[in-house]
Short mmCIF file of C-alpha atoms in Angstrom, two decimals:
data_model
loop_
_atom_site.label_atom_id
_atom_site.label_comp_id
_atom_site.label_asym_id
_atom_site.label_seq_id
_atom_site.Cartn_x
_atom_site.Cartn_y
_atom_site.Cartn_z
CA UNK A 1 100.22 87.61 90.56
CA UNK A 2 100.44 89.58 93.71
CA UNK A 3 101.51 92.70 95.07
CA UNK A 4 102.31 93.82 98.41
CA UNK A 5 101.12 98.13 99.04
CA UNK A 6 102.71 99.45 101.67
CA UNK A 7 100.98 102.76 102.36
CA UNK A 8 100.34 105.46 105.13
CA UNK A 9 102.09 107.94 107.09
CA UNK A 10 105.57 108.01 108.86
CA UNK A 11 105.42 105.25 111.61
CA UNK A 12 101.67 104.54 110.62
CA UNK A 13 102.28 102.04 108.28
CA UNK A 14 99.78 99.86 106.24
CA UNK A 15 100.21 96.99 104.64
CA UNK A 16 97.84 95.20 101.48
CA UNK A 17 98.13 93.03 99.65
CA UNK A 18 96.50 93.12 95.88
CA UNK A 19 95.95 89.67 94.65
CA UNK A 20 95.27 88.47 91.10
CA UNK A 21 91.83 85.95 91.35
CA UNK A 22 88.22 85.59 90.33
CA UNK A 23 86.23 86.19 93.49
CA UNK A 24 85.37 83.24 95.89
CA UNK A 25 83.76 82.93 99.10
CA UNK A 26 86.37 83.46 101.84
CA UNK A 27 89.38 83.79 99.79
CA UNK A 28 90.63 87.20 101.04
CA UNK A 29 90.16 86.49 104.41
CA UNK A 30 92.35 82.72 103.83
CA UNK A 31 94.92 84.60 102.41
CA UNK A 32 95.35 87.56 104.85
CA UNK A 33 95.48 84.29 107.42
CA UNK A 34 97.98 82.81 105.76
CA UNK A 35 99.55 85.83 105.61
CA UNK A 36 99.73 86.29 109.42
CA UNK A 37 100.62 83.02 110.28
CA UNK A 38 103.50 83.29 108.12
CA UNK A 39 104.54 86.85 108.84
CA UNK A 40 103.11 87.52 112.11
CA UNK A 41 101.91 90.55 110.70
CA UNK A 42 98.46 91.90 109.91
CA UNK A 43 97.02 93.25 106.50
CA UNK A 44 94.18 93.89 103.90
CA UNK A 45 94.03 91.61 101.10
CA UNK A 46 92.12 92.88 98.42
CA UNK A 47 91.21 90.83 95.50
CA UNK A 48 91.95 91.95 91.77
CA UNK A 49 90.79 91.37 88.39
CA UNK A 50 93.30 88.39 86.67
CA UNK A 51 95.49 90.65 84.76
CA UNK A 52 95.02 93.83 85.88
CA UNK A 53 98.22 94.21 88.15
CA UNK A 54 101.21 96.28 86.42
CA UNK A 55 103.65 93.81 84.54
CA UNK A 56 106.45 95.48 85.85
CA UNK A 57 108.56 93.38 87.99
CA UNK A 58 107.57 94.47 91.69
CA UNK A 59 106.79 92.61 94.12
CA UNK A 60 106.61 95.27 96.89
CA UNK A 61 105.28 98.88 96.29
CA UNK A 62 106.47 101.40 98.55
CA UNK A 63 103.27 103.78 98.57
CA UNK A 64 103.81 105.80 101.90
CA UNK A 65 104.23 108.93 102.19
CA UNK A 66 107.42 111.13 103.50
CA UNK A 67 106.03 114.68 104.60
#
């Protein structure tokens, strides 16, 4: 599974995305270019324990905030 954050402040977004995978050599940095050749956009990828993302049925989590 996967999850894409978005986070930060008004008009300073950031965007990561939380991936589901047992660490290898590279793979966060593969995926965030995959990422931006799809996309054209940049962001973090940071790896996650298998199972440890919420089972809830989002695929995008709108963490920013609005003050």
């Amino acid at each position: 599974r996967a999850r894409l954050v978005v986070s930060g402040a008004m008009a300073n977004d950031r965007m990561t995305w939380r991936v589901e995978a047992a660490p290898a050599p590279g793979l966060a940095e593969r995926f965030a270019e995959a990422v931006r050749d799809v996309t054209k956009l940049r962001g973090e990828v940071e790896l996650v324990a298998p199972g440890s993302l919420p089972n809830d049925g989002k695929v995008i989590e709108d963490a920013r905030s609005y003050q």
